[in-house]
Tab-separated table of C-alpha atoms and ligand atoms in Angstrom:
chain	number	residue	atom	x	y	z
P	1	UNK	CA	0.000	0.000	0.000
P	2	UNK	CA	3.024	2.255	0.252
P	3	UNK	CA	2.428	3.772	-3.170
P	4	UNK	CA	-1.150	4.745	-2.272
P	5	UNK	CA	-1.661	8.327	-1.394
P	6	UNK	CA	-3.535	9.803	1.508
P	7	UNK	CA	-4.408	13.476	1.511
P	8	UNK	CA	-5.370	15.738	4.365
P	9	UNK	CA	-8.551	17.474	3.164
P	10	UNK	CA	-8.456	21.256	2.722
P	11	UNK	CA	-10.356	22.888	5.573
P	12	UNK	CA	-10.915	26.609	5.939
P	13	UNK	CA	-9.952	27.813	9.422
P	14	UNK	CA	-8.005	24.610	10.029
P	15	UNK	CA	-5.352	23.633	7.478
P	16	UNK	CA	-3.249	26.750	7.967
P	17	UNK	CA	0.548	26.705	8.134
P	18	UNK	CA	0.663	26.014	11.895
P	19	UNK	CA	-1.679	23.052	11.615
P	20	UNK	CA	0.331	21.654	8.725
P	21	UNK	CA	3.534	21.826	10.773
P	22	UNK	CA	1.766	19.997	13.608
P	23	UNK	CA	0.571	17.327	11.162
P	24	UNK	CA	4.067	16.878	9.740
P	25	UNK	CA	5.314	15.850	13.187
P	26	UNK	CA	2.698	13.102	13.231
P	27	UNK	CA	3.109	11.908	9.653
P	28	UNK	CA	5.748	12.235	6.982
P	29	UNK	CA	3.673	10.431	4.421
P	30	UNK	CA	0.401	12.287	4.314
P	31	UNK	CA	0.005	14.839	1.527
P	32	UNK	CA	-0.939	18.283	2.731
P	33	UNK	CA	-3.425	20.880	1.539
P	34	UNK	CA	-3.783	24.573	2.221
P	35	UNK	CA	-7.123	26.060	3.171
P	36	UNK	CA	-9.183	27.199	0.188
P	37	UNK	CA	-7.843	30.530	-1.075
P	38	UNK	CA	-9.711	32.635	-3.625
P	39	UNK	CA	-7.666	33.819	-6.584
P	40	UNK	CA	-8.420	37.392	-5.520
P	41	UNK	CA	-6.995	36.960	-2.035
P	42	UNK	CA	-3.978	35.140	-3.389
P	43	UNK	CA	-3.317	38.014	-5.772
P	44	UNK	CA	-3.770	40.692	-3.124
P	45	UNK	CA	-1.988	39.092	-0.173
P	46	UNK	CA	1.654	39.624	0.581
P	47	UNK	CA	3.647	36.822	-1.165
P	48	UNK	CA	5.595	36.030	1.992
P	49	UNK	CA	2.522	34.548	3.700
P	50	UNK	CA	2.091	31.948	0.959
P	51	UNK	CA	5.721	30.836	0.905
P	52	UNK	CA	5.974	27.062	1.394
P	53	UNK	CA	8.036	26.044	4.451
P	54	UNK	CA	10.815	23.478	4.004
P	55	UNK	CA	9.038	20.761	5.993
P	56	UNK	CA	5.786	21.144	4.108
P	57	UNK	CA	6.757	18.742	1.345
P	58	UNK	CA	3.891	17.483	-0.825
P	59	UNK	CA	1.728	20.565	-0.445
P	60	UNK	CA	-1.231	21.320	-2.708
P	61	UNK	CA	-2.747	24.777	-2.794
P	62	UNK	CA	-6.494	24.942	-3.272
P	63	UNK	CA	-7.756	27.868	-5.321
P	64	UNK	CA	-11.298	29.085	-5.829
P	65	UNK	CA	-12.630	31.479	-8.420
P	66	UNK	CA	-14.216	31.603	-11.837
P	67	UNK	CA	-11.942	33.890	-13.852
P	68	UNK	CA	-9.553	31.847	-16.030
P	69	UNK	CA	-7.101	34.760	-16.401
P	70	UNK	CA	-6.790	35.119	-12.640
P	71	UNK	CA	-6.048	31.400	-12.292
P	72	UNK	CA	-3.332	31.758	-14.923
P	73	UNK	CA	-1.894	34.792	-13.130
P	74	UNK	CA	-1.802	32.948	-9.776
P	75	UNK	CA	-0.359	29.746	-11.232
P	76	UNK	CA	3.102	31.073	-12.046
P	77	UNK	CA	3.484	32.641	-8.591
P	78	UNK	CA	2.319	29.425	-6.982
P	79	UNK	CA	4.926	27.434	-8.848
P	80	UNK	CA	7.637	29.941	-7.882
P	81	UNK	CA	6.528	29.714	-4.244
P	82	UNK	CA	7.272	25.982	-4.079
P	83	UNK	CA	3.856	24.273	-4.132
P	84	UNK	CA	3.545	20.795	-5.621
P	85	UNK	CA	0.081	20.952	-7.142
P	86	UNK	CA	-2.840	23.316	-7.812
P	87	UNK	CA	-6.344	22.160	-6.912
P	88	UNK	CA	-9.562	23.828	-8.046
P	89	UNK	CA	-12.423	23.959	-5.604
P	90	UNK	CA	-15.534	22.895	-7.525
P	91	UNK	CA	-17.271	21.505	-4.450
P	92	UNK	CA	-17.774	24.267	-1.889
P	93	UNK	CA	-21.497	24.788	-1.172
P	94	UNK	CA	-21.291	28.078	0.759
P	95	UNK	CA	-23.710	30.999	0.131
P	96	UNK	CA	-21.268	32.818	-2.105
P	97	UNK	CA	-21.421	30.053	-4.673
P	98	UNK	CA	-25.072	30.744	-5.303
P	99	UNK	CA	-23.926	34.073	-6.737
P	100	UNK	CA	-21.784	32.042	-9.107
P	101	UNK	CA	-18.413	33.106	-7.823
P	102	UNK	CA	-16.818	29.736	-7.161
P	103	UNK	CA	-17.245	26.252	-5.776
P	104	UNK	CA	-19.891	23.627	-6.459
P	105	UNK	CA	-22.081	25.780	-8.726
P	106	UNK	CA	-19.289	25.631	-11.305
P	107	UNK	CA	-20.289	22.017	-11.923
P	108	UNK	CA	-22.896	23.711	-14.121
P	109	UNK	CA	-20.160	25.435	-16.153
P	110	UNK	CA	-17.726	22.703	-17.209
P	111	UNK	CA	-16.390	24.675	-20.178
P	112	UNK	CA	-15.492	27.596	-17.929
P	113	UNK	CA	-13.716	25.262	-15.493
P	114	UNK	CA	-11.866	23.708	-18.444
P	115	UNK	CA	-10.720	27.209	-19.453
P	116	UNK	CA	-9.419	27.747	-15.923
P	117	UNK	CA	-7.493	24.456	-16.151
P	118	UNK	CA	-6.061	25.461	-19.564
P	119	UNK	CA	-4.909	28.829	-18.241
P	120	UNK	CA	-3.121	27.166	-15.337
P	121	UNK	CA	-1.517	24.572	-17.597
P	122	UNK	CA	-0.391	27.347	-19.942
P	123	UNK	CA	1.219	29.311	-17.106
P	124	UNK	CA	3.110	26.674	-15.139
P	125	UNK	CA	4.272	23.050	-15.112
P	126	UNK	CA	2.464	21.998	-11.940
P	127	UNK	CA	-0.145	19.228	-12.012
P	128	UNK	CA	-3.740	20.422	-11.735
P	129	UNK	CA	-6.454	18.574	-9.843
P	130	UNK	CA	-10.133	19.200	-9.109
P	131	UNK	CA	-12.041	18.604	-5.878
P	132	UNK	CA	-15.743	18.223	-6.464
P	133	UNK	CA	-18.984	16.475	-5.494
P	134	UNK	CA	-21.071	13.771	-7.159
P	135	UNK	CA	-23.662	16.270	-8.322
P	136	UNK	CA	-25.952	19.146	-7.338
P	137	UNK	CA	-29.329	19.098	-5.639
P	138	UNK	CA	-31.249	15.926	-4.965
P	139	UNK	CA	-30.749	14.204	-8.355
P	140	UNK	CA	-28.547	11.137	-8.046
P	141	UNK	CA	-27.483	10.770	-11.673
P	142	UNK	CA	-23.849	11.432	-12.531
P	143	UNK	CA	-24.280	13.455	-15.733
P	144	UNK	CA	-23.026	16.756	-14.320
P	145	UNK	CA	-19.917	15.080	-12.964
P	146	UNK	CA	-19.273	13.261	-16.245
P	147	UNK	CA	-19.638	16.559	-18.116
P	148	UNK	CA	-17.132	18.199	-15.787
P	149	UNK	CA	-14.599	15.382	-16.101
P	150	UNK	CA	-14.994	15.117	-19.886
P	151	UNK	CA	-14.298	18.814	-20.450
P	152	UNK	CA	-11.593	19.352	-17.851
P	153	UNK	CA	-9.618	16.174	-18.539
P	154	UNK	CA	-9.203	17.229	-22.162
P	155	UNK	CA	-7.922	20.578	-20.837
P	156	UNK	CA	-5.236	18.773	-18.813
P	157	UNK	CA	-6.687	17.745	-15.443
P	158	UNK	CA	-5.950	14.091	-14.741
P	159	UNK	CA	-6.728	13.899	-11.045
P	160	UNK	CA	-10.044	14.251	-9.186
P	161	UNK	CA	-10.956	14.264	-5.511
P	162	UNK	CA	-14.580	13.250	-5.169
P	163	UNK	CA	-16.490	14.111	-2.008
P	164	UNK	CA	-18.968	11.246	-2.303
P	165	UNK	CA	-22.093	13.362	-1.805
P	166	UNK	CA	-24.136	15.863	-3.770
P	167	UNK	CA	-24.041	19.534	-2.810
P	168	UNK	CA	-27.365	21.160	-1.993
P	169	UNK	CA	-26.925	24.817	-2.880
P	170	UNK	CA	-30.107	26.440	-1.690
P	171	UNK	CA	-30.902	26.215	1.961
P	172	UNK	CA	-28.267	23.932	3.479
P	173	UNK	CA	-25.296	25.407	5.340
P	174	UNK	CA	-21.785	24.143	4.439
P	175	UNK	CA	-21.809	22.195	7.710
P	176	UNK	CA	-25.091	20.446	6.910
P	177	UNK	CA	-23.813	19.855	3.386
P	178	UNK	CA	-21.107	17.668	4.924
P	179	UNK	CA	-23.683	15.487	6.684
P	180	UNK	CA	-27.138	15.516	5.104
P	181	UNK	CA	-26.632	14.571	1.424
P	182	UNK	CA	-26.009	10.861	1.690
P	183	UNK	CA	-22.617	9.279	1.080
P	184	UNK	CA	-22.500	7.254	-2.163
P	185	UNK	CA	-19.138	5.485	-2.394
P	186	UNK	CA	-20.628	3.065	-4.911
P	187	UNK	CA	-21.159	5.919	-7.371
P	188	UNK	CA	-17.535	7.026	-7.061
P	189	UNK	CA	-16.553	3.454	-7.922
P	190	UNK	CA	-18.703	3.699	-11.070
P	191	UNK	CA	-16.970	6.960	-12.014
P	192	UNK	CA	-13.515	5.494	-11.426
P	193	UNK	CA	-14.341	2.484	-13.659
P	194	UNK	CA	-15.497	4.769	-16.472
P	195	UNK	CA	-12.185	6.674	-16.742
P	196	UNK	CA	-9.303	4.244	-16.639
P	197	UNK	CA	-6.556	6.799	-17.393
P	198	UNK	CA	-7.547	9.276	-14.682
P	199	UNK	CA	-6.682	9.287	-10.950
P	200	UNK	CA	-9.549	9.301	-8.465
P	201	UNK	CA	-9.369	9.931	-4.722
P	202	UNK	CA	-12.302	9.099	-2.487
P	203	UNK	CA	-13.371	11.635	0.141
P	204	UNK	CA	-16.150	11.907	2.693
P	205	UNK	CA	-16.835	10.179	5.994
P	206	UNK	CA	-13.719	7.993	6.108
P	207	UNK	CA	-13.144	7.543	9.821
P	208	UNK	CA	-11.690	4.102	10.469
P	209	UNK	CA	-8.678	2.233	9.249
P	210	UNK	CA	-10.436	-0.769	7.727
P	211	UNK	CA	-12.648	1.476	5.583
P	212	UNK	CA	-9.561	3.350	4.452
P	213	UNK	CA	-7.732	0.108	3.659
P	214	UNK	CA	-10.709	-1.232	1.684
P	215	UNK	CA	-11.093	1.885	-0.422
P	216	UNK	CA	-7.454	2.654	-0.930
P	217	UNK	CA	-6.952	-0.638	-2.685
P	218	UNK	CA	-9.485	0.326	-5.361
P	219	UNK	CA	-8.893	4.074	-5.708
P	220	UNK	CA	-5.607	5.885	-6.308
P	221	UNK	CA	-5.852	7.129	-2.767
P	222	UNK	CA	-8.170	8.770	-0.284
P	223	UNK	CA	-8.664	12.169	1.320
P	224	UNK	CA	-9.523	12.561	5.005
P	225	UNK	CA	-10.591	15.705	6.845
P	226	UNK	CA	-12.597	15.641	10.057
P	227	UNK	CA	-11.327	12.353	11.446
P	228	UNK	CA	-7.749	13.632	11.428
P	229	UNK	CA	-8.715	17.013	12.843
P	230	UNK	CA	-10.800	15.463	15.628
P	231	UNK	CA	-8.283	12.723	16.417
P	232	UNK	CA	-4.775	13.673	15.232
P	233	UNK	CA	-3.198	10.523	16.726
P	234	UNK	CA	-5.189	8.581	14.112
P	235	UNK	CA	-2.366	9.581	11.783
P	236	UNK	CA	-0.108	7.220	13.720
P	237	UNK	CA	-2.533	4.377	12.915
P	238	UNK	CA	-2.373	5.396	9.254
P	239	UNK	CA	1.436	5.502	9.387
P	240	UNK	CA	1.545	2.038	10.888
P	241	UNK	CA	-1.221	0.264	8.957
P	242	UNK	CA	-0.856	1.901	5.527
P	243	UNK	CA	2.809	2.861	5.357
P	244	UNK	CA	4.334	0.216	7.623
P	245	UNK	CA	5.975	2.842	9.820
P	246	UNK	CA	5.743	1.308	13.305
P	247	UNK	CA	7.716	4.009	15.153
P	248	UNK	CA	6.024	4.994	18.368
P	249	UNK	CA	5.614	8.713	18.843
P	250	UNK	CA	4.402	9.970	22.199
P	251	UNK	CA	2.303	13.067	22.787
P	252	UNK	CA	5.162	14.417	24.875
P	253	UNK	CA	7.461	14.183	21.861
P	254	UNK	CA	4.866	15.832	19.603
P	255	UNK	CA	4.529	18.769	21.988
P	256	UNK	CA	8.297	19.066	22.289
P	257	UNK	CA	8.757	19.087	18.501
P	258	UNK	CA	5.883	21.484	17.950
P	259	UNK	CA	7.371	23.926	20.420
P	260	UNK	CA	10.621	23.979	18.448
P	261	UNK	CA	8.529	25.404	15.624
P	262	UNK	CA	6.110	27.519	17.636
P	263	UNK	CA	8.336	29.167	20.207
P	264	UNK	CA	10.268	31.428	17.789
P	265	UNK	CA	6.955	32.499	16.261
P	266	UNK	CA	5.523	33.212	19.675
P	267	UNK	CA	8.549	35.394	20.398
P	268	UNK	CA	7.891	37.268	17.174
P	269	UNK	CA	4.368	38.022	18.383
P	270	UNK	CA	2.198	35.306	16.790
P	271	UNK	CA	-0.636	34.783	19.280
P	272	UNK	CA	-0.966	31.685	21.451
P	273	UNK	CA	-4.446	31.273	20.007
P	274	UNK	CA	-3.155	30.968	16.440
P	275	UNK	CA	-0.346	28.640	17.488
P	276	UNK	CA	-2.292	26.379	19.841
P	277	UNK	CA	-5.863	26.276	18.532
P	278	UNK	CA	-5.288	23.131	16.461
P	279	UNK	CA	-3.812	21.148	19.349
P	280	UNK	CA	-6.993	20.789	21.399
P	281	UNK	CA	-7.725	17.240	20.209
P	282	UNK	CA	-4.261	15.849	20.841
P	283	UNK	CA	-5.506	13.858	23.837
P	284	UNK	CA	-8.756	12.818	22.138
P	285	UNK	CA	-10.350	9.758	23.723
P	286	UNK	CA	-7.923	9.587	26.639
P	287	UNK	CA	-8.499	10.225	30.327
P	288	UNK	CA	-6.500	13.471	29.983
P	289	UNK	CA	-8.605	14.979	27.183
P	290	UNK	CA	-10.579	17.381	29.384
P	291	UNK	CA	-7.566	18.481	31.438
P	292	UNK	CA	-5.538	19.156	28.318
P	293	UNK	CA	-8.265	21.357	26.837
P	294	UNK	CA	-8.542	23.304	30.080
P	295	UNK	CA	-4.770	23.609	30.267
P	296	UNK	CA	-4.569	25.016	26.713
P	297	UNK	CA	-7.504	27.370	27.277
P	298	UNK	CA	-5.735	28.779	30.311
P	299	UNK	CA	-2.505	29.405	28.395
P	300	UNK	CA	-4.363	31.055	25.525
P	301	UNK	CA	-6.733	33.124	27.649
P	302	UNK	CA	-4.090	34.453	30.019
P	303	UNK	CA	-1.434	34.797	27.351
P	304	UNK	CA	1.012	32.636	29.316
P	305	UNK	CA	4.399	31.459	28.061
P	306	UNK	CA	3.759	28.896	25.317
P	307	UNK	CA	6.593	26.733	26.690
P	308	UNK	CA	4.295	25.776	29.570
P	309	UNK	CA	2.637	23.149	27.385
P	310	UNK	CA	5.826	21.160	27.843
P	311	UNK	CA	4.822	20.649	31.482
P	312	UNK	CA	1.477	19.015	30.818
P	313	UNK	CA	2.539	15.358	30.964
P	314	UNK	CA	4.579	16.049	34.088
P	315	UNK	CA	1.585	17.684	35.765
P	316	UNK	CA	-0.594	14.646	35.048
P	317	UNK	CA	2.102	12.360	36.361
P	318	UNK	CA	2.412	14.353	39.565
P	319	UNK	CA	-1.343	14.365	39.987
P	320	UNK	CA	-1.399	10.595	39.678
P	321	UNK	CA	1.407	10.147	42.189
P	322	UNK	CA	-0.282	12.402	44.740
P	323	UNK	CA	-3.556	10.510	44.309
P	324	UNK	CA	-1.756	7.356	45.485
P	325	UNK	CA	-0.397	8.953	48.632
X	1	LIG	C1	-14.165	23.166	8.904
X	1	LIG	C2	-14.156	22.660	7.484
X	1	LIG	C3	-13.685	23.474	6.469
X	1	LIG	C4	-13.657	23.005	5.150
X	1	LIG	N1	-13.099	23.791	4.175
X	1	LIG	C5	-12.954	23.283	2.909
X	1	LIG	C6	-12.205	23.983	1.921
X	1	LIG	O1	-11.601	25.026	2.187
X	1	LIG	N2	-12.142	23.439	0.672
X	1	LIG	C7	-12.749	22.242	0.359
X	1	LIG	O2	-12.653	21.797	-0.782
X	1	LIG	N3	-13.420	21.557	1.290
X	1	LIG	C8	-13.506	22.028	2.549
X	1	LIG	N4	-14.102	21.281	3.518
X	1	LIG	C9	-14.607	19.939	3.156
X	1	LIG	C10	-13.491	18.897	3.379
X	1	LIG	O3	-12.373	19.135	2.568
X	1	LIG	C11	-14.021	17.483	3.088
X	1	LIG	O4	-14.392	17.407	1.735
X	1	LIG	C12	-15.230	17.132	3.944
X	1	LIG	O5	-15.040	17.486	5.299
X	1	LIG	C13	-15.535	15.622	3.854
X	1	LIG	O6	-14.427	14.876	4.268
X	1	LIG	P1	-14.340	14.236	5.757
X	1	LIG	O7	-15.628	13.493	5.968
X	1	LIG	O8	-13.151	13.328	5.715
X	1	LIG	O9	-14.207	15.384	6.706
X	1	LIG	C14	-14.137	21.708	4.836
X	1	LIG	C15	-14.601	20.895	5.877
X	1	LIG	C16	-14.597	21.349	7.191
X	1	LIG	C17	-15.066	20.416	8.297
């Protein structure tokens, strides 16, 4: 299974640079994604903030927008900034998409998306991929998706991440759109069989190792979002069961390594909130989960020295010892 690829799903408000550095301590093998970035914000934000860090190998940037020229303009800068791949978001169901700006509604405009792909391909040598849904609304046929793949694959996209649900654009929040439209893995299998020369990655609801193992053997790989965010140590199960990496990494070690990255930033003025907010689930499903959350809250709220997180394991240990006496 070592050649199978697992991707961390792009998640706005989550997969920022600090989270990606945290994830890299847990897994060397997982492929990383940025949060979704609109072409406009990429163009207007200071280049420095999109510079890829050395440890962030295998990093895909996800762009959103509907102007082919802007995609082309971004693509060259993205290549120069060290990213490995450009992904187009054709799956986001937020309110903005109803106004036709980006995301899932572009499933209705496959020729426009193909133009965006062509502009990127004409501006840089990076691979282009698309992340999308099975369809729009309540219809369960696959015609929209086929139309999208037919047009965009001719334009040069050979890799698709399929969130195995439809997107419901009018009335359902993005959060509900990740739960209510039902998961249809079987339909993604049908799509994969139809296009033998194209890579397909299954996404949506993958939250246990046997399901991942089953699907990874059929698809080119899988993409996982919430399970990893809610239970980061699950990455160690993935490392062991998919990649054969049996090294044991303790939470103590993860904190220690993360501080090597975070402390200099903290000294430069990056807030504890930004640096620590993605660490809350580190003790997920353990007896220390609640204490850890409280501990982090206290450090963030009272702006304490970030190095204090190093003391957490010791404080639990001492608590245990004193409970015996
Ligand atoms: C908080 C949050 C933010 C998300 N932001 C994005 C995004 O920026 N781009 C995108 O394509 N999908 C986004 N998604 C959807 C995920 O990438 C993924 O498709 C979805 O959560 C289903 O996968 P999962 O069941 O493994 O979480 C987001 C999901 C969550 C929970």
